[in-house]
Amino acid sequence: MSASGELSIKSIVREVLTYRSGQVGAAILLFLIGLSIYAVIAIPYDRAIALWRGEESCWIEVPRNAMPYWYKYIMRKNLPETIVVDGLRGDPGVIKAVTEIPGTNIKRILLEISFTYDYDDFPSEVNLFFYANYSESLPLIKIYWIKPDGSNIPLISYTIRRPYTILYLTINDDVQKSLLEFVRSNVGEPKEYIEPQLIMFAVNDETMLSAKTAKILKSTGSQIRKYTLRIEGMLFGKDSDLNAKLVVYGKVYGFAGTDHLRRDVSIALLWGTPIALAFGLTSSLAISIVQLIIAVISGWYGGKVDFIIQRLTEIYMIIPFLPFLIMISSLYRLTIWVLVAVLLVLSIFGAGVKSTRALVMQVKEEPYIEAALAYGASSRRIIFLYIIPKILPPMIPGLIGSVPGFVFLEASLAFLGLGDPFLPTWGKVINDAFSNGAFYKGYLWWIGLPSIMLILTAISFALIGFALDKIVNPRLREW
Amino acid sequence: MIKMSVKGPILFIVKRAIALYLIVVLSVYITIVIANLGGYVDRITQAQILEDITFTIKRDPQYRGLPPEEVDRIIRDTYELELKKLGLDTPFIVRSFRYLVNGLTLDLGRALYLTSDTGSRQVKLIILERLPQTVMLFTTASVLNFFIHLFLGLYLSRHYGGKLDKLFIALSPTSIVPGWLYGLFLIMIFASILRVLPYGGYVDVPPPDDPVSYGLSVLKHMILPLSSWIISGFFMGVYGSRTFYLIFSTEDYVTVAKAKGLPPRIIERRYILRPALPPVITSFSLGLIGSWGGAIITETVFNWPGLGKVMRDAINSMDTPVIVGEVIIYAYLLAITVLLLDILYLFIDPRIRARFR
């Protein structure tokens, strides 16, 4: 690129930064690049994919469809965070007493898990995890829910059938029945369906009969007791043991909330950045180079070659590009890098060829080309040393400006459910959110945040392309 | 309008139509080759033949008494024979031409899972019954965009360099964001938060009985999809057409017209708008052609029952015949659009007409 002295990369960058649009665009791009580097370092590739696939059920302690943490400030409400009290880990608030019944190999166990609850909203879910050790019969337990006001609700009698089991308290039928029974006998008939977690955490008066009026019974202050989950049970066998972990799922999680599979959406937001940038830039660069070569061949050699290439570009313009791409991705499940290759094939004779060819035709008439011909330079020498360096600078704005198009293309495919099978991308998050009714349920951050990331990326490239255009094609400055 | 001979333009249109049809043939052929790399077209055809044969034989009274295994054997044999008769046991290159003819005549086979509103499994019917909705929405969007860009562009070119002009230039990069993405935000604002407009769809459920409220209901459902496309094209479109008018308004003949003292309205209409029309129409036609592709995503976002929605449904249920059929319909749709625009050019661009004088 030595031939274009006055338009070296450095001077272009410097000039881009003299425009307001260039400054803003470069600032956003810098931020996105920083985010990409952070993503790649903080969550290595394999880890990101494993997390996104939800391997090792790593999200089990995370609430489903949680709001982002900062919703607390928007809604001006102390939205609940997740509370985990783990007996196995020896968390404070867990009392465990095991007494052997003399003359038998039966043990009586008492587990009390208590915690304070000081939030302005009900939790989203309550689950209980059991770690059991048994050799003879299965452990039998009874579970009680004790509220800070002292009311004691027997929830369920339960047999632990595996060394590691999860009791989903708030969706368990028996638990629901016991809770409703409690409401009926103490307060009255519920006016509508009320969720189990509401009964578990509401003030025991007639307000709890409807979800609209229910008040949270907070366990703050020194005089009020904590919430307690009490497990009474029998263990059989000498070395039998039982531990439990209580998870009270909140309604907020992390910077970007969680999705329907409890996954932290911020992982996809972070990892989507390097993927979008790499995909957009690679596609744009690869296609520009291929189109440049085709255009130069067409313009330089002329004649029949030119005629055929020109007809091919006209055909390409009328071929249904997106339906083609959708068909190919749906039939053959493309990874993102195969998608780049397919895109390349589908754009070899794209519209870019025509505009670049026009540039070649202009340059071809320059006197220095004539001089090169006169001293007997080969076609290859002229093309690579004299023509391409000359037409590269005017192509750069187009190259940068077409990056968003590819980013959106990938997002659209992902939105149709044709995204890369492994990678977490913004389009996939939007698709998940859209297909799981985020609009109707009001999970707006779930659609909004990835969309904002897409827009930021697009706008940054558009702004830089805009500034570049003014520099490389000075005529535009007049308008 | 200047009188011109009829023969020339008609010949031109016929030639264009033939050329475009050849491109459709090529598109369909490429579609078939790509789809059949994984054997999908073979399966579509074979499934169709097998279903037809099974149907006829099971209906035929002369086979009714036979044990089921025997009937199955007869079906198998007839099927093999039929494949041979149709030449489907031949190499792909021969078969591909048979598929090409099927594709071009819109004999698209039967859908695996999807059905049309009338209950048919014919891919052709499933797709074609959705075509009017797509054409209606996106032609309206393109035409609205065209007039908005035209008039605002003219206004800006008159107030060139003003505050509003600068604002449009500054905001023109927002047009890089496609309509469907703006659509997501529009749904959030107007449906999820304000609850004044529907999330999507075509009419209310259940649809109103009398035609007037039916039409109004459809219009109500069109507001957001149309707005999303208008917002997306707005700043760049207005900026682009304003620049066209500015370029044409610096021509010498405009200066002369001004010197002659012609009223500005006439100068604008005859000397600026008229010559700027062909490039403006080009950008309109590019917009319209682009909208057919963009329809797939936008319709999905707004749950609009058009071609794009069928595509998404077909992808979700892996209904290959419908996916392949859609590509073929799109090829036709694109070619027909281009042909119509060519005819339009004939009327507005004197340079094309001049060739036939």
PDB file of N, CA, C and O in Angstrom, chain A residues 182-221:
ATOM      1  N   PHE A 182     -53.341 -24.732  54.733  1.00  0.00           N
ATOM      2  CA  PHE A 182     -52.976 -23.789  55.779  1.00  0.00           C
ATOM      3  C   PHE A 182     -53.740 -22.475  55.623  1.00  0.00           C
ATOM      4  O   PHE A 182     -54.287 -21.931  56.583  1.00  0.00           O
ATOM      5  N   VAL A 183     -53.807 -21.977  54.392  1.00  0.00           N
ATOM      6  CA  VAL A 183     -54.501 -20.713  54.145  1.00  0.00           C
ATOM      7  C   VAL A 183     -55.982 -20.871  54.482  1.00  0.00           C
ATOM      8  O   VAL A 183     -56.575 -20.033  55.157  1.00  0.00           O
ATOM      9  N   ARG A 184     -56.572 -21.976  54.026  1.00  0.00           N
ATOM     10  CA  ARG A 184     -58.014 -22.175  54.227  1.00  0.00           C
ATOM     11  C   ARG A 184     -58.356 -22.240  55.716  1.00  0.00           C
ATOM     12  O   ARG A 184     -59.314 -21.625  56.160  1.00  0.00           O
ATOM     13  N   SER A 185     -57.541 -22.939  56.467  1.00  0.00           N
ATOM     14  CA  SER A 185     -57.920 -23.121  57.868  1.00  0.00           C
ATOM     15  C   SER A 185     -57.552 -21.909  58.724  1.00  0.00           C
ATOM     16  O   SER A 185     -58.113 -21.719  59.790  1.00  0.00           O
ATOM     17  N   ASN A 186     -56.625 -21.072  58.291  1.00  0.00           N
ATOM     18  CA  ASN A 186     -56.214 -19.943  59.108  1.00  0.00           C
ATOM     19  C   ASN A 186     -56.759 -18.597  58.653  1.00  0.00           C
ATOM     20  O   ASN A 186     -56.974 -17.720  59.470  1.00  0.00           O
ATOM     21  N   VAL A 187     -56.945 -18.426  57.348  1.00  0.00           N
ATOM     22  CA  VAL A 187     -57.358 -17.122  56.843  1.00  0.00           C
ATOM     23  C   VAL A 187     -58.693 -17.202  56.108  1.00  0.00           C
ATOM     24  O   VAL A 187     -59.642 -16.503  56.441  1.00  0.00           O
ATOM     25  N   GLY A 188     -58.780 -18.020  55.133  1.00  0.00           N
ATOM     26  CA  GLY A 188     -60.023 -18.118  54.361  1.00  0.00           C
ATOM     27  C   GLY A 188     -59.767 -18.640  52.970  1.00  0.00           C
ATOM     28  O   GLY A 188     -58.639 -19.034  52.634  1.00  0.00           O
ATOM     29  N   GLU A 189     -60.829 -18.623  52.173  1.00  0.00           N
ATOM     30  CA  GLU A 189     -60.723 -19.179  50.830  1.00  0.00           C
ATOM     31  C   GLU A 189     -59.985 -18.195  49.913  1.00  0.00           C
ATOM     32  O   GLU A 189     -60.352 -17.021  49.851  1.00  0.00           O
ATOM     33  N   PRO A 190     -58.921 -18.625  49.209  1.00  0.00           N
ATOM     34  CA  PRO A 190     -58.208 -17.716  48.292  1.00  0.00           C
ATOM     35  C   PRO A 190     -59.132 -17.215  47.188  1.00  0.00           C
ATOM     36  O   PRO A 190     -59.993 -17.949  46.711  1.00  0.00           O
ATOM     37  N   LYS A 191     -58.949 -15.936  46.801  1.00  0.00           N
ATOM     38  CA  LYS A 191     -59.800 -15.360  45.760  1.00  0.00           C
ATOM     39  C   LYS A 191     -59.370 -15.797  44.370  1.00  0.00           C
ATOM     40  O   LYS A 191     -60.110 -15.700  43.415  1.00  0.00           O
ATOM     41  N   GLU A 192     -58.123 -16.210  44.238  1.00  0.00           N
ATOM     42  CA  GLU A 192     -57.604 -16.598  42.934  1.00  0.00           C
ATOM     43  C   GLU A 192     -56.469 -17.575  43.195  1.00  0.00           C
ATOM     44  O   GLU A 192     -56.181 -17.895  44.362  1.00  0.00           O
ATOM     45  N   TYR A 193     -55.820 -18.044  42.122  1.00  0.00           N
ATOM     46  CA  TYR A 193     -54.680 -18.925  42.336  1.00  0.00           C
ATOM     47  C   TYR A 193     -53.558 -18.128  42.990  1.00  0.00           C
ATOM     48  O   TYR A 193     -53.197 -17.059  42.503  1.00  0.00           O
ATOM     49  N   ILE A 194     -53.054 -18.599  44.098  1.00  0.00           N
ATOM     50  CA  ILE A 194     -51.894 -17.922  44.680  1.00  0.00           C
ATOM     51  C   ILE A 194     -50.715 -18.883  44.727  1.00  0.00           C
ATOM     52  O   ILE A 194     -50.854 -20.051  45.087  1.00  0.00           O
ATOM     53  N   GLU A 195     -49.579 -18.355  44.355  1.00  0.00           N
ATOM     54  CA  GLU A 195     -48.397 -19.200  44.230  1.00  0.00           C
ATOM     55  C   GLU A 195     -47.916 -19.664  45.607  1.00  0.00           C
ATOM     56  O   GLU A 195     -48.035 -18.928  46.586  1.00  0.00           O
ATOM     57  N   PRO A 196     -47.346 -20.875  45.678  1.00  0.00           N
ATOM     58  CA  PRO A 196     -46.867 -21.407  46.947  1.00  0.00           C
ATOM     59  C   PRO A 196     -45.883 -20.465  47.645  1.00  0.00           C
ATOM     60  O   PRO A 196     -45.980 -20.252  48.856  1.00  0.00           O
ATOM     61  N   GLN A 197     -44.944 -19.874  46.868  1.00  0.00           N
ATOM     62  CA  GLN A 197     -43.938 -19.030  47.510  1.00  0.00           C
ATOM     63  C   GLN A 197     -44.578 -17.812  48.147  1.00  0.00           C
ATOM     64  O   GLN A 197     -44.057 -17.243  49.102  1.00  0.00           O
ATOM     65  N   LEU A 198     -45.758 -17.418  47.619  1.00  0.00           N
ATOM     66  CA  LEU A 198     -46.467 -16.278  48.188  1.00  0.00           C
ATOM     67  C   LEU A 198     -47.003 -16.651  49.570  1.00  0.00           C
ATOM     68  O   LEU A 198     -46.858 -15.911  50.532  1.00  0.00           O
ATOM     69  N   ILE A 199     -47.605 -17.860  49.648  1.00  0.00           N
ATOM     70  CA  ILE A 199     -48.119 -18.293  50.952  1.00  0.00           C
ATOM     71  C   ILE A 199     -46.971 -18.429  51.953  1.00  0.00           C
ATOM     72  O   ILE A 199     -47.078 -18.061  53.113  1.00  0.00           O
ATOM     73  N   MET A 200     -45.844 -18.919  51.448  1.00  0.00           N
ATOM     74  CA  MET A 200     -44.710 -19.151  52.343  1.00  0.00           C
ATOM     75  C   MET A 200     -44.146 -17.855  52.904  1.00  0.00           C
ATOM     76  O   MET A 200     -43.578 -17.842  53.999  1.00  0.00           O
ATOM     77  N   PHE A 201     -44.268 -16.753  52.167  1.00  0.00           N
ATOM     78  CA  PHE A 201     -43.602 -15.523  52.577  1.00  0.00           C
ATOM     79  C   PHE A 201     -44.543 -14.369  52.868  1.00  0.00           C
ATOM     80  O   PHE A 201     -44.091 -13.258  53.075  1.00  0.00           O
ATOM     81  N   ALA A 202     -45.870 -14.610  52.875  1.00  0.00           N
ATOM     82  CA  ALA A 202     -46.794 -13.485  53.056  1.00  0.00           C
ATOM     83  C   ALA A 202     -47.208 -13.342  54.512  1.00  0.00           C
ATOM     84  O   ALA A 202     -47.108 -14.274  55.306  1.00  0.00           O
ATOM     85  N   VAL A 203     -47.682 -12.142  54.830  1.00  0.00           N
ATOM     86  CA  VAL A 203     -48.251 -11.891  56.154  1.00  0.00           C
ATOM     87  C   VAL A 203     -49.558 -12.665  56.254  1.00  0.00           C
ATOM     88  O   VAL A 203     -50.377 -12.649  55.343  1.00  0.00           O
ATOM     89  N   ASN A 204     -49.750 -13.357  57.374  1.00  0.00           N
ATOM     90  CA  ASN A 204     -50.925 -14.216  57.524  1.00  0.00           C
ATOM     91  C   ASN A 204     -52.189 -13.432  57.836  1.00  0.00           C
ATOM     92  O   ASN A 204     -52.684 -13.435  58.949  1.00  0.00           O
ATOM     93  N   ASP A 205     -52.746 -12.716  56.894  1.00  0.00           N
ATOM     94  CA  ASP A 205     -54.075 -12.146  57.102  1.00  0.00           C
ATOM     95  C   ASP A 205     -54.815 -12.163  55.769  1.00  0.00           C
ATOM     96  O   ASP A 205     -54.324 -12.736  54.807  1.00  0.00           O
ATOM     97  N   GLU A 206     -55.984 -11.521  55.713  1.00  0.00           N
ATOM     98  CA  GLU A 206     -56.800 -11.694  54.492  1.00  0.00           C
ATOM     99  C   GLU A 206     -56.135 -11.104  53.247  1.00  0.00           C
ATOM    100  O   GLU A 206     -56.536 -11.413  52.140  1.00  0.00           O
ATOM    101  N   THR A 207     -55.088 -10.271  53.437  1.00  0.00           N
ATOM    102  CA  THR A 207     -54.412  -9.732  52.242  1.00  0.00           C
ATOM    103  C   THR A 207     -53.762 -10.844  51.433  1.00  0.00           C
ATOM    104  O   THR A 207     -53.593 -10.722  50.231  1.00  0.00           O
ATOM    105  N   MET A 208     -53.427 -11.950  52.063  1.00  0.00           N
ATOM    106  CA  MET A 208     -52.716 -13.002  51.332  1.00  0.00           C
ATOM    107  C   MET A 208     -53.647 -13.812  50.433  1.00  0.00           C
ATOM    108  O   MET A 208     -53.205 -14.685  49.700  1.00  0.00           O
ATOM    109  N   LEU A 209     -54.928 -13.499  50.441  1.00  0.00           N
ATOM    110  CA  LEU A 209     -55.860 -14.278  49.610  1.00  0.00           C
ATOM    111  C   LEU A 209     -55.780 -13.889  48.151  1.00  0.00           C
ATOM    112  O   LEU A 209     -56.341 -14.545  47.288  1.00  0.00           O
ATOM    113  N   SER A 210     -55.105 -12.793  47.864  1.00  0.00           N
ATOM    114  CA  SER A 210     -54.971 -12.395  46.466  1.00  0.00           C
ATOM    115  C   SER A 210     -53.521 -11.953  46.236  1.00  0.00           C
ATOM    116  O   SER A 210     -52.913 -11.319  47.088  1.00  0.00           O
ATOM    117  N   ALA A 211     -52.999 -12.272  45.034  1.00  0.00           N
ATOM    118  CA  ALA A 211     -51.612 -11.927  44.735  1.00  0.00           C
ATOM    119  C   ALA A 211     -51.424 -10.415  44.718  1.00  0.00           C
ATOM    120  O   ALA A 211     -50.328  -9.912  44.945  1.00  0.00           O
ATOM    121  N   LYS A 212     -52.515  -9.674  44.448  1.00  0.00           N
ATOM    122  CA  LYS A 212     -52.382  -8.221  44.317  1.00  0.00           C
ATOM    123  C   LYS A 212     -52.188  -7.550  45.675  1.00  0.00           C
ATOM    124  O   LYS A 212     -51.528  -6.526  45.772  1.00  0.00           O
ATOM    125  N   THR A 213     -52.804  -8.111  46.693  1.00  0.00           N
ATOM    126  CA  THR A 213     -52.760  -7.418  47.986  1.00  0.00           C
ATOM    127  C   THR A 213     -51.745  -8.009  48.950  1.00  0.00           C
ATOM    128  O   THR A 213     -51.450  -7.405  49.977  1.00  0.00           O
ATOM    129  N   ALA A 214     -51.201  -9.171  48.624  1.00  0.00           N
ATOM    130  CA  ALA A 214     -50.340  -9.871  49.582  1.00  0.00           C
ATOM    131  C   ALA A 214     -49.136  -9.024  49.986  1.00  0.00           C
ATOM    132  O   ALA A 214     -48.534  -8.345  49.162  1.00  0.00           O
ATOM    133  N   LYS A 215     -48.822  -9.056  51.307  1.00  0.00           N
ATOM    134  CA  LYS A 215     -47.679  -8.304  51.814  1.00  0.00           C
ATOM    135  C   LYS A 215     -46.582  -9.270  52.231  1.00  0.00           C
ATOM    136  O   LYS A 215     -46.864 -10.368  52.717  1.00  0.00           O
ATOM    137  N   ILE A 216     -45.367  -8.839  52.094  1.00  0.00           N
ATOM    138  CA  ILE A 216     -44.263  -9.720  52.471  1.00  0.00           C
ATOM    139  C   ILE A 216     -44.013  -9.630  53.963  1.00  0.00           C
ATOM    140  O   ILE A 216     -43.987  -8.538  54.540  1.00  0.00           O
ATOM    141  N   LEU A 217     -43.857 -10.774  54.566  1.00  0.00           N
ATOM    142  CA  LEU A 217     -43.531 -10.819  55.983  1.00  0.00           C
ATOM    143  C   LEU A 217     -42.012 -10.784  56.105  1.00  0.00           C
ATOM    144  O   LEU A 217     -41.332 -11.767  55.860  1.00  0.00           O
ATOM    145  N   LYS A 218     -41.492  -9.609  56.473  1.00  0.00           N
ATOM    146  CA  LYS A 218     -40.035  -9.473  56.512  1.00  0.00           C
ATOM    147  C   LYS A 218     -39.503  -9.951  57.848  1.00  0.00           C
ATOM    148  O   LYS A 218     -40.171  -9.811  58.875  1.00  0.00           O
ATOM    149  N   SER A 219     -38.322 -10.470  57.829  1.00  0.00           N
ATOM    150  CA  SER A 219     -37.739 -10.930  59.082  1.00  0.00           C
ATOM    151  C   SER A 219     -36.571 -10.040  59.455  1.00  0.00           C
ATOM    152  O   SER A 219     -35.428 -10.438  59.462  1.00  0.00           O
ATOM    153  N   THR A 220     -36.914  -8.783  59.684  1.00  0.00           N
ATOM    154  CA  THR A 220     -35.851  -7.852  60.073  1.00  0.00           C
ATOM    155  C   THR A 220     -36.037  -7.487  61.532  1.00  0.00           C
ATOM    156  O   THR A 220     -37.050  -7.800  62.141  1.00  0.00           O
ATOM    157  N   GLY A 221     -35.076  -6.789  62.054  1.00  0.00           N
ATOM    158  CA  GLY A 221     -35.154  -6.357  63.436  1.00  0.00           C
ATOM    159  C   GLY A 221     -34.814  -7.501  64.378  1.00  0.00           C
ATOM    160  O   GLY A 221     -34.862  -8.665  63.999  1.00  0.00           O
TER     161      GLY A 221
END
